[in-house]
């Protein structure tokens, strides 16, 4: 195998300094007490005791094994040198410092600025340990699964020398060690159960997601919590338990039936230190990550070498060094300034590593609720299939506040028991100041109406009577702006292409105009805050806590998204085949399901694709992120009337808007109404027969046998 010339040079230096005469190979039938005394006597530290074998070891073979052991020992103690020599990756000074300090530390926590290469550091550490230690098991955990898969994909790119910023790397050295179990594959498995690979030396790496129940009881040497700032505490505790077992503990008897005493156990090489590895941008002070950050920092400051914390903010990224010399920054200062203008809360966390103070226990929506319902997907700017259905929320404004439109796709979700559940994806969020960005002020009412009309057409997708629009929900407060907007929507109108369209009306709110505009479709809902605001917020809180509403994943300002699609047809086909084969073995249910999961994990059912983003996509993702910030900073205020009010925390009231949160509340109410329709719209059975009133059904147990 060809290796990096730098590695060859280092290896030659190591081997040239070995005094082979110091090593004494002694073949014995068993390790006796007298030998043990020699082992722990400094005068005989180079003695090597081995059992007699069928074939005698030649001196050349012995020397090669000694050389290999010395090389391995050197690189196990010098990971930065190993990364340079074997992967041809020259780390930044800050990255090298982290790798070396964190290498053998049991508890590591890193707070890093965006752009510092968090995933790359994680991957390089895992790849190095996989190669340098045998039977080394690593897990990469994240809240959604997609983040863990993103990190795994970066590792694959490193192995395939497919990282543009790393020219001349030698990832193939690692790739050659990956065990290829399928002749058609490359050793990297992408199943719905997680991404994974294994090396020929017994090392293994696998991704984990938020489904912790199936993973309880697993064990590993290394557990990485990637972008764990807002991970669920239960998930972090469950996965942290993977590494709590002290692998240095051993007991039992030898093959001759003799107890293995303490001295003999001392002769067994110590296993590599298990490690918890937390890495993320900053979160808020009410998260599990912050608690660990505070605890680990105190322990490190007090001199506990089992804890290491590093905080790398954007100042280091803007002024990176190699061997003490400044190099080109990883991104420009204008990138940070733009982020501070659009979403300062997020920018302070992700670039300056400042933990934010959010609504805490009073928050109506916890950050963790949003995080677990984030999906890596493009925003949807129009009805791409022509048969999707959308709810549109609009909070118009003319002066201080933003005018915001938020769009949610309402869809049918098939549950495990086969029933249909109405859910919603937030697919777009528009700030009309952004649309009219040249003047940086809210659009005038006629321009807002024109934009709204076109947006309605885009999401309707050509359906008759606006059938693909569940409803357009408009705030009827806003100093009368919403009512004015509605007045412009009632009349039939002609679009830019000369096509005539029917108007829209709220027949209940605008009852006096029904006769005047008989052609208008009843798809408009003017929501008076005094009457509906409390109810709408309550609906949103309930639905989000029940995981009925999803968001786009946090946007990292790149020009593309890495998306992972499950081939459902392939997965279903393979499951049918595997079930058929396993049924022939007449296994009990527990063993059946265990083997089924194992076999399904081998199915290459997940495909990776890169999706490019245009300026409109980026703007939508940025606004959805701003929507999330508003939601987690909203609190409940108790009122004697029983209808609570909902507003920003006092410290955030003058620093951010709440318009996006309110439009999310409008479309959440639309989803709640649709869910009620699906319940009340069911046909009632005749009550003439008692058997129809009290049906008796055979109990059904759902399992992998289905």
XYZ file of C-alpha atoms in Angstrom:
706
model
C 0.000 0.000 0.000
C 1.297 3.439 -0.923
C 1.481 5.937 1.919
C 2.206 9.611 2.306
C 5.972 10.305 2.015
C 5.700 12.198 5.315
C 4.394 9.034 6.985
C 7.185 6.995 5.437
C 9.754 9.458 6.788
C 8.281 9.311 10.297
C 8.123 5.514 10.224
C 11.777 5.296 9.133
C 12.775 7.593 11.988
C 10.891 5.469 14.523
C 12.228 2.129 13.278
C 15.810 3.413 13.011
C 15.800 4.219 16.729
C 14.572 0.805 17.880
C 17.133 -1.278 19.776
C 15.898 -4.767 18.928
C 18.469 -6.322 21.239
C 16.522 -5.032 24.249
C 13.554 -7.178 23.356
C 13.726 -10.737 24.598
C 11.154 -13.159 23.257
C 10.487 -15.982 25.694
C 8.277 -18.858 24.676
C 6.583 -20.413 27.718
C 3.741 -22.809 28.325
C 2.073 -20.410 30.755
C 2.600 -17.162 32.610
C 3.992 -18.111 36.008
C 4.468 -15.889 39.043
C 8.213 -15.585 38.459
C 7.550 -14.170 35.012
C 5.078 -11.682 36.431
C 7.723 -10.369 38.790
C 9.995 -9.852 35.798
C 7.257 -8.030 33.875
C 6.944 -5.421 36.584
C 10.685 -5.139 37.139
C 12.124 -2.222 35.202
C 15.199 -4.229 34.371
C 13.106 -6.610 32.307
C 10.498 -4.271 30.786
C 11.353 -5.375 27.232
C 10.744 -9.086 27.844
C 7.950 -10.513 25.718
C 6.307 -13.760 26.881
C 4.372 -15.805 24.343
C 2.886 -19.301 24.322
C 4.671 -21.942 22.327
C 3.235 -22.220 18.843
C 3.339 -24.772 16.064
C 5.584 -22.526 13.971
C 8.595 -20.772 15.416
C 8.827 -17.017 14.901
C 11.823 -15.888 12.873
C 13.947 -13.003 14.103
C 12.858 -10.939 11.096
C 9.194 -11.556 11.912
C 9.787 -10.631 15.519
C 11.485 -7.397 14.551
C 8.675 -6.463 12.173
C 6.099 -6.995 14.926
C 8.169 -4.912 17.345
C 8.478 -2.140 14.749
C 4.743 -2.196 14.103
C 4.018 -1.946 17.819
C 6.410 1.000 18.215
C 4.874 2.824 15.226
C 1.368 2.277 16.545
C 2.392 3.413 20.027
C 3.954 6.604 18.615
C 0.913 7.618 16.585
C -1.515 6.715 19.383
C 0.271 9.362 21.445
C 0.597 11.872 18.574
C -2.741 12.099 16.710
C -1.985 15.432 15.016
C 1.152 13.894 13.527
C -0.850 10.841 12.409
C -3.455 13.047 10.700
C -0.697 14.948 8.922
C 1.318 11.884 7.939
C -1.444 9.511 6.853
C -4.315 11.773 5.773
C -2.122 14.621 4.526
C -4.371 17.055 6.392
C -2.624 20.024 7.952
C -4.869 21.258 10.747
C -5.225 24.868 11.810
C -3.446 25.632 15.064
C -6.747 25.846 16.940
C -7.909 22.534 15.439
C -4.611 20.828 16.255
C -4.822 22.096 19.837
C -8.332 20.659 20.217
C -7.444 17.280 18.703
C -4.362 16.832 20.893
C -6.006 18.009 24.140
C -9.213 16.067 23.557
C -7.571 12.893 22.279
C -7.648 10.855 25.506
C -9.862 13.019 27.679
C -13.008 11.145 28.845
C -15.273 14.217 28.773
C -14.888 16.741 25.958
C -17.125 19.721 25.200
C -16.489 22.119 22.317
C -18.403 25.341 21.616
C -17.411 26.367 18.121
C -18.276 29.129 15.708
C -19.990 28.304 12.448
C -17.417 27.677 9.730
C -14.751 26.335 12.082
C -15.160 22.802 10.754
C -16.948 21.074 13.636
C -17.977 18.062 11.550
C -14.512 17.777 10.018
C -12.827 17.708 13.441
C -15.260 15.053 14.639
C -14.724 12.916 11.548
C -10.936 13.159 11.632
C -10.841 12.137 15.302
C -13.115 9.141 14.619
C -11.158 8.039 11.535
C -7.853 8.267 13.402
C -9.071 6.300 16.415
C -10.691 3.687 14.183
C -7.346 3.041 12.509
C -5.075 3.292 15.557
C -7.116 1.144 17.955
C -8.654 -2.263 17.316
C -12.329 -2.953 17.995
C -12.999 0.741 18.547
C -16.750 1.468 18.397
C -18.010 4.986 17.712
C -21.491 6.492 17.543
C -22.527 9.859 16.108
C -25.735 11.138 17.691
C -28.015 14.012 16.753
C -31.583 15.134 17.400
C -33.022 14.580 13.965
C -30.719 11.967 12.520
C -30.050 14.202 9.523
C -27.264 16.088 11.305
C -25.548 12.822 12.222
C -25.909 11.711 8.625
C -24.436 15.016 7.447
C -21.368 14.423 9.618
C -21.107 10.832 8.374
C -21.314 12.060 4.780
C -18.433 14.470 5.457
C -16.425 11.481 6.694
C -17.171 9.661 3.445
C -16.024 12.692 1.474
C -12.781 12.720 3.453
C -12.282 9.039 2.686
C -12.945 9.690 -1.002
C -10.725 12.816 -1.143
C -13.794 14.853 -2.064
C -13.353 17.925 0.164
C -12.553 20.953 -2.006
C -10.772 22.823 0.784
C -8.434 19.859 1.439
C -6.201 19.527 -1.580
C -3.927 16.531 -1.874
C -5.367 14.589 1.060
C -4.910 10.842 1.172
C -8.259 9.602 2.422
C -7.864 6.443 0.375
C -5.558 5.091 3.097
C -8.549 5.048 5.428
C -10.916 3.834 2.720
C -8.675 0.827 2.048
C -9.281 -0.246 5.643
C -13.085 -0.154 5.287
C -14.565 -3.643 5.226
C -16.529 -4.253 2.025
C -19.319 -6.690 2.835
C -21.175 -6.294 -0.449
C -19.443 -6.711 -3.794
C -21.572 -3.912 -5.249
C -20.862 -1.463 -2.404
C -17.903 0.482 -1.053
C -18.282 -0.454 2.633
C -20.321 2.612 3.612
C -23.871 1.575 4.498
C -26.811 3.988 4.202
C -29.850 2.312 5.718
C -32.986 3.786 7.251
C -31.722 2.532 10.623
C -28.557 4.635 10.378
C -25.366 5.102 8.360
C -22.424 2.863 9.261
C -19.119 1.273 8.297
C -16.649 -1.150 9.860
C -12.912 -1.629 9.438
C -10.989 -4.857 9.045
C -9.500 -4.345 12.534
C -12.958 -4.602 14.142
C -13.560 -0.861 14.566
C -17.031 0.435 13.726
C -18.885 3.759 13.387
C -22.656 4.271 13.214
C -25.080 7.196 13.318
C -27.900 7.503 15.843
C -31.108 9.515 15.785
C -33.691 10.604 18.345
C -35.337 7.144 18.517
C -33.602 6.198 21.759
C -35.818 3.288 22.775
C -34.257 0.874 20.287
C -30.742 1.877 21.327
C -30.890 1.511 25.123
C -28.225 -0.821 26.464
C -25.779 -0.378 23.593
C -22.066 0.055 24.362
C -19.301 2.034 22.677
C -15.842 3.559 23.125
C -16.751 6.945 21.694
C -20.078 8.767 21.576
C -20.212 12.083 19.739
C -23.133 14.459 20.213
C -23.026 16.539 17.055
C -24.674 19.997 17.048
C -26.085 19.072 20.421
C -26.892 22.573 21.664
C -30.619 21.870 21.742
C -30.703 18.083 22.012
C -33.232 16.476 24.310
C -31.836 15.745 27.797
C -33.236 12.179 27.850
C -31.543 11.387 24.561
C -28.202 12.769 25.789
C -28.408 10.788 29.025
C -29.365 7.563 27.214
C -26.550 7.768 24.675
C -24.037 8.924 27.290
C -24.664 5.612 29.086
C -23.060 3.845 26.105
C -19.586 4.673 27.387
C -19.995 4.418 31.179
C -18.839 0.811 31.373
C -15.183 0.635 32.435
C -13.609 -1.574 29.800
C -10.522 -1.890 31.986
C -12.484 -4.104 34.330
C -11.894 -7.807 33.733
C -12.297 -10.989 35.722
C -12.723 -14.712 35.243
C -10.546 -17.792 34.762
C -7.982 -18.895 32.216
C -8.305 -21.933 29.948
C -6.753 -24.150 32.630
C -9.460 -23.185 35.111
C -7.187 -21.050 37.285
C -8.425 -17.724 38.623
C -6.810 -14.717 36.993
C -5.138 -12.828 39.817
C -4.521 -9.072 39.955
C -0.896 -9.318 38.815
C -1.829 -11.312 35.757
C -4.591 -8.811 34.906
C -1.989 -6.064 35.107
C -0.102 -7.776 32.318
C -3.070 -7.330 29.992
C -2.791 -4.113 27.940
C -5.145 -1.397 29.150
C -8.008 -0.558 26.794
C -8.332 2.903 25.252
C -10.205 5.451 27.361
C -13.952 5.681 26.644
C -15.003 9.170 25.608
C -18.017 11.509 25.521
C -17.584 14.144 22.832
C -20.024 17.089 22.798
C -19.605 19.586 19.953
C -21.951 22.379 18.922
C -22.460 26.063 18.453
C -23.793 27.835 21.540
C -27.380 27.250 22.653
C -29.458 28.936 25.353
C -28.862 28.855 29.098
C -31.839 26.594 29.769
C -30.471 23.630 27.756
C -28.713 20.430 28.805
C -25.715 21.464 26.683
C -25.255 24.663 28.697
C -25.491 22.719 31.968
C -22.715 20.408 30.771
C -20.695 23.380 29.497
C -20.867 25.040 32.912
C -20.126 21.824 34.840
C -17.249 20.675 32.620
C -15.676 24.169 32.669
C -15.685 24.268 36.485
C -14.088 20.833 36.683
C -11.389 21.715 34.144
C -10.567 25.001 35.935
C -10.269 23.077 39.213
C -7.622 20.877 37.594
C -9.630 17.755 36.786
C -7.831 16.301 33.747
C -10.856 14.157 32.866
C -12.603 17.250 31.520
C -11.716 19.505 28.585
C -13.688 22.507 27.291
C -12.800 24.790 24.380
C -14.716 27.808 23.097
C -13.755 28.883 19.586
C -15.582 32.028 18.440
C -15.553 33.802 15.090
C -12.548 35.959 16.014
C -10.370 32.842 15.723
C -12.086 31.857 12.470
C -11.477 35.343 11.022
C -7.790 35.175 12.010
C -6.779 31.513 11.646
C -3.148 30.450 11.965
C -0.954 27.554 10.858
C 2.282 27.099 12.752
C 1.724 30.528 14.271
C 1.361 32.332 10.944
C -1.846 34.057 9.823
C -3.620 32.591 6.794
C -6.721 33.598 4.816
C -9.923 33.757 6.933
C -12.437 30.947 6.579
C -15.178 33.467 5.754
C -15.514 37.248 5.540
C -16.578 39.614 8.312
C -19.421 40.777 6.046
C -20.980 37.302 6.429
C -21.192 37.807 10.187
C -22.470 41.365 9.832
C -25.239 40.192 7.473
C -26.226 37.463 9.945
C -26.344 40.013 12.775
C -28.712 42.188 10.772
C -31.138 39.403 9.798
C -31.182 37.320 12.995
C -28.989 38.721 15.797
C -30.001 36.107 18.382
C -28.945 33.253 16.151
C -25.798 35.072 14.982
C -24.577 35.697 18.545
C -24.920 31.993 19.289
C -23.504 30.601 16.082
C -20.658 33.047 15.450
C -19.734 34.579 18.827
C -20.499 31.463 20.945
C -22.686 33.472 23.313
C -25.353 31.431 25.070
C -28.678 33.240 24.773
C -31.187 33.868 27.546
C -34.580 32.859 26.195
C -37.989 32.616 27.793
C -36.940 29.669 29.956
C -39.644 27.802 31.838
C -42.251 30.413 30.794
C -41.717 29.793 27.085
C -44.815 28.624 25.221
C -42.651 26.631 22.786
C -39.404 24.991 23.908
C -36.415 25.020 21.588
C -36.208 21.234 21.866
C -39.739 20.897 20.450
C -38.694 22.801 17.343
C -35.367 20.964 17.026
C -36.933 17.509 17.046
C -39.383 18.599 14.343
C -36.828 20.089 11.964
C -36.405 18.493 8.534
C -33.702 19.021 5.927
C -35.814 20.159 2.985
C -36.130 23.064 0.601
C -38.723 25.714 1.252
C -41.710 25.310 -1.071
C -42.405 28.517 -2.965
C -45.310 27.208 -5.060
C -47.567 24.179 -5.493
C -45.037 21.899 -7.187
C -47.469 19.023 -7.816
C -50.733 20.880 -8.305
C -52.535 18.792 -5.673
C -51.014 19.920 -2.383
C -53.078 22.040 0.016
C -51.879 25.125 1.858
C -52.881 27.496 4.629
C -51.667 31.092 4.369
C -51.265 33.401 7.368
C -50.862 37.158 6.837
C -50.087 39.842 9.421
C -50.172 43.160 7.510
C -48.589 46.310 8.882
C -47.830 49.773 7.609
C -45.530 51.355 10.172
C -43.420 49.895 13.021
C -43.873 46.163 12.613
C -43.086 43.864 9.720
C -45.684 42.670 7.264
C -45.261 38.897 7.240
C -46.778 35.990 5.323
C -46.245 32.395 6.473
C -47.343 29.358 4.459
C -47.972 25.856 5.743
C -48.669 22.696 3.731
C -51.428 20.623 5.341
C -51.079 16.951 4.461
C -52.306 13.478 5.416
C -49.894 11.404 7.504
C -50.462 7.655 7.696
C -49.825 6.381 11.225
C -48.624 2.930 12.283
C -52.176 1.698 12.834
C -53.195 2.816 9.341
C -55.252 5.838 10.440
C -54.773 9.221 8.777
C -53.545 12.187 10.784
C -53.632 15.798 9.550
C -50.261 17.524 9.932
C -48.490 20.611 8.610
C -45.100 21.560 7.209
C -44.077 25.208 7.419
C -42.796 25.722 3.882
C -42.308 29.477 3.474
C -42.079 32.710 5.422
C -41.996 36.079 3.666
C -41.114 39.442 5.160
C -42.523 42.085 2.815
C -39.669 44.372 3.799
C -37.311 41.784 2.281
C -39.377 41.657 -0.890
C -39.173 45.442 -1.193
C -35.570 45.444 0.052
C -34.497 48.432 -2.016
C -36.507 50.850 0.103
C -36.217 48.863 3.372
C -39.722 49.798 4.505
C -43.063 48.000 4.474
C -44.781 47.811 1.106
C -47.767 50.037 0.496
C -51.189 48.392 0.767
C -51.795 48.049 -3.021
C -48.375 46.416 -3.462
C -49.056 44.065 -0.541
C -52.371 43.061 -2.095
C -50.725 42.423 -5.464
C -48.024 40.270 -3.871
C -50.573 38.325 -1.795
C -52.773 37.620 -4.819
C -49.846 36.196 -6.779
C -48.744 34.117 -3.806
C -52.266 32.651 -3.505
C -52.179 31.708 -7.190
C -48.732 30.122 -6.813
C -49.885 27.857 -3.999
C -53.303 27.118 -5.492
C -51.638 25.538 -8.506
C -54.524 26.169 -10.923
C -57.265 24.387 -8.938
C -60.856 25.531 -9.404
C -62.411 27.694 -6.689
C -59.069 27.871 -4.878
C -59.523 24.222 -3.835
C -55.834 23.895 -2.908
C -56.061 26.821 -0.513
C -57.352 25.679 2.882
C -57.758 29.301 3.831
C -56.111 32.721 3.876
C -56.006 33.826 7.514
C -55.475 37.569 8.005
C -55.032 39.504 11.230
C -58.023 41.825 11.517
C -56.238 44.056 14.010
C -53.093 45.833 12.870
C -54.806 49.220 12.986
C -57.315 48.129 10.382
C -54.690 47.119 7.819
C -56.002 43.557 7.604
C -59.574 44.682 6.920
C -58.325 47.035 4.228
C -56.439 44.160 2.588
C -59.608 42.068 2.626
C -61.559 44.836 0.889
C -59.145 44.650 -2.045
C -59.511 40.846 -2.319
C -63.294 40.562 -2.712
C -63.573 41.708 -6.294
C -62.771 39.534 -9.319
C -59.372 40.458 -10.687
C -57.050 39.981 -13.644
C -53.448 38.788 -13.212
C -50.383 39.914 -15.168
C -51.099 37.299 -17.850
C -54.583 38.641 -18.473
C -56.371 35.710 -16.769
C -59.505 36.468 -14.737
C -59.711 35.119 -11.157
C -62.496 35.089 -8.596
C -62.169 37.200 -5.480
C -62.007 35.929 -1.902
C -64.265 36.828 0.999
C -64.948 36.088 4.643
C -68.710 35.588 4.462
C -69.057 35.742 8.229
C -66.936 38.814 8.943
C -67.991 40.662 5.777
C -71.612 39.468 5.601
C -72.824 42.839 4.288
C -70.628 42.430 1.170
C -71.756 38.924 0.190
C -74.493 40.167 -2.151
C -72.188 42.786 -3.646
C -69.533 40.161 -4.484
C -71.513 36.960 -5.174
C -68.659 35.416 -7.151
C -66.147 35.678 -4.310
C -64.979 32.370 -2.790
C -65.357 31.932 0.961
C -61.674 31.179 1.652
C -60.797 34.344 3.564
C -60.702 34.423 7.377
C -60.376 37.746 9.161
C -59.193 36.938 12.670
C -59.917 39.597 15.298
C -57.196 39.335 17.984
C -59.581 40.136 20.823
C -61.771 37.179 19.911
C -59.342 34.622 18.518
C -55.723 35.371 19.490
C -55.727 33.359 22.708
C -57.482 30.407 21.065
C -55.085 30.440 18.112
C -51.995 30.461 20.306
C -53.393 27.623 22.415
C -53.970 25.620 19.226
C -50.396 26.230 18.077
C -48.906 25.245 21.444
C -50.894 22.008 21.526
C -50.081 21.027 17.939
C -46.356 21.798 18.191
C -45.985 19.900 21.447
C -47.726 16.939 19.770
C -45.213 17.083 16.880
C -47.919 17.881 14.317
C -46.026 20.832 12.826
C -42.564 20.624 11.272
C -39.979 23.215 10.218
C -37.109 23.423 7.787
C -33.741 22.634 9.384
C -31.546 25.449 10.654
C -29.988 27.196 7.661
C -26.165 27.419 7.578
C -25.930 30.059 4.808
C -24.664 27.613 2.182
C -25.756 27.574 -1.449
C -27.039 24.015 -1.216
C -28.670 21.406 1.006
C -27.508 17.823 1.517
C -30.689 15.769 1.628
C -31.281 12.112 2.438
C -34.176 10.299 0.764
C -35.388 6.861 1.837
C -36.289 4.555 -1.051
C -39.571 3.340 0.441
C -40.275 0.924 -2.434
C -36.891 -0.768 -2.057
C -37.256 -0.916 1.723
C -40.723 -2.470 1.471
C -39.566 -5.001 -1.120
C -36.559 -6.059 0.946
C -38.636 -6.250 4.115
C -41.095 -8.622 2.400
C -38.218 -10.817 1.208
C -36.486 -10.875 4.611
C -39.729 -11.624 6.485
C -40.423 -14.518 4.126
C -36.973 -16.022 4.728
C -37.089 -15.553 8.497
C -40.512 -17.171 8.814
C -38.995 -20.380 7.462
C -36.631 -20.484 10.452
C -39.508 -20.720 12.970
C -37.984 -18.166 15.362
C -39.716 -16.787 18.443
C -41.088 -13.257 18.118
C -38.230 -11.558 19.990
C -35.514 -13.245 17.927
C -37.528 -12.709 14.734
C -37.763 -8.955 15.247
C -34.103 -8.717 16.271
C -32.915 -10.436 13.114
C -35.336 -8.451 10.991
C -33.888 -5.171 12.291
C -30.358 -6.433 11.666
C -31.127 -7.456 8.095
C -33.021 -4.229 7.336
C -30.058 -2.208 8.594
C -27.995 -3.732 5.769
C -30.374 -2.504 3.046
C -28.937 0.483 1.173
C -32.231 2.342 1.204
C -31.042 5.935 1.740
C -29.774 8.068 -1.129
C -27.897 11.341 -0.725
C -28.574 14.245 -3.063
C -27.322 17.821 -3.248
C -30.032 20.420 -3.848
C -29.025 23.909 -4.960
C -30.693 26.975 -3.443
C -31.562 30.224 -5.211
C -31.908 33.616 -3.511
C -35.632 33.089 -2.821
C -34.927 29.721 -1.133
C -32.236 31.288 1.039
C -34.515 34.176 1.997
C -37.316 31.786 2.969
C -34.979 29.621 5.087
C -33.605 32.725 6.802
C -37.115 33.951 7.642
C -38.205 30.525 8.939
C -35.167 30.555 11.254
C -36.243 34.019 12.437
C -39.735 32.595 13.023
C -38.256 29.940 15.313
C -36.387 32.616 17.302
C -39.610 34.519 17.858
C -41.493 31.393 18.942
C -38.973 30.364 21.627
C -39.026 33.889 23.078
C -42.819 34.070 23.442
C -44.308 33.706 26.932
C -47.759 33.310 28.425
C -49.258 36.088 30.579
C -52.085 35.029 32.862
C -55.300 37.043 32.798
C -58.295 36.989 35.109
C -60.623 36.581 32.145
C -59.178 33.138 31.493
C -57.922 34.126 28.034
C -54.184 34.451 28.503
C -52.110 36.870 26.467
C -48.977 35.858 24.569
C -46.051 38.198 24.006
C -42.278 38.457 23.783
C -40.226 38.399 26.964
C -39.601 41.929 28.301
C -35.865 41.800 27.455
C -36.645 40.849 23.852
C -39.705 43.049 23.293
C -37.673 45.941 21.883
C -35.095 43.792 20.103
C -37.209 41.571 17.850
C -40.659 41.367 16.287
C -43.374 38.799 16.953
C -45.109 39.027 13.542
C -43.714 35.744 12.250
C -44.817 33.949 15.418
C -48.311 35.363 14.992
C -48.608 34.192 11.380
C -47.492 30.723 12.518
C -50.283 30.916 15.058
C -52.783 31.791 12.276
C -51.936 28.764 10.126
C -51.764 26.513 13.215
C -55.376 27.463 13.846
C -56.134 26.490 10.241
C -54.597 23.066 10.878
C -56.640 22.671 14.054
C -59.834 23.431 12.100
C -58.909 20.853 9.461
C -58.243 18.247 12.143
C -61.652 18.947 13.685
C -63.302 18.531 10.280
C -61.681 15.131 9.841
C -63.236 14.049 13.154
C -66.683 15.636 12.873
C -66.937 14.771 9.191
C -66.858 11.019 9.804
C -70.128 9.243 9.040
C -71.967 8.107 12.138
C -73.164 4.519 12.283
C -76.831 3.755 12.624
C -77.990 3.459 16.242
C -80.836 1.070 15.440
C -78.709 -1.928 16.250
C -76.900 -2.318 19.554
C -74.095 -4.189 17.820
C -73.449 -1.136 15.669
C -73.233 1.074 18.731
C -70.917 -1.252 20.622
C -68.849 -3.058 17.993
C -66.630 -5.875 19.163
C -63.348 -6.135 17.345
C -60.588 -8.697 17.532
C -57.515 -7.240 19.205
C -54.598 -6.666 16.883
C -50.973 -6.599 17.903
C -48.635 -4.692 15.618
C -45.155 -6.076 15.095
C -42.596 -6.811 12.432
C -44.680 -9.826 11.478
C -47.244 -7.448 9.857
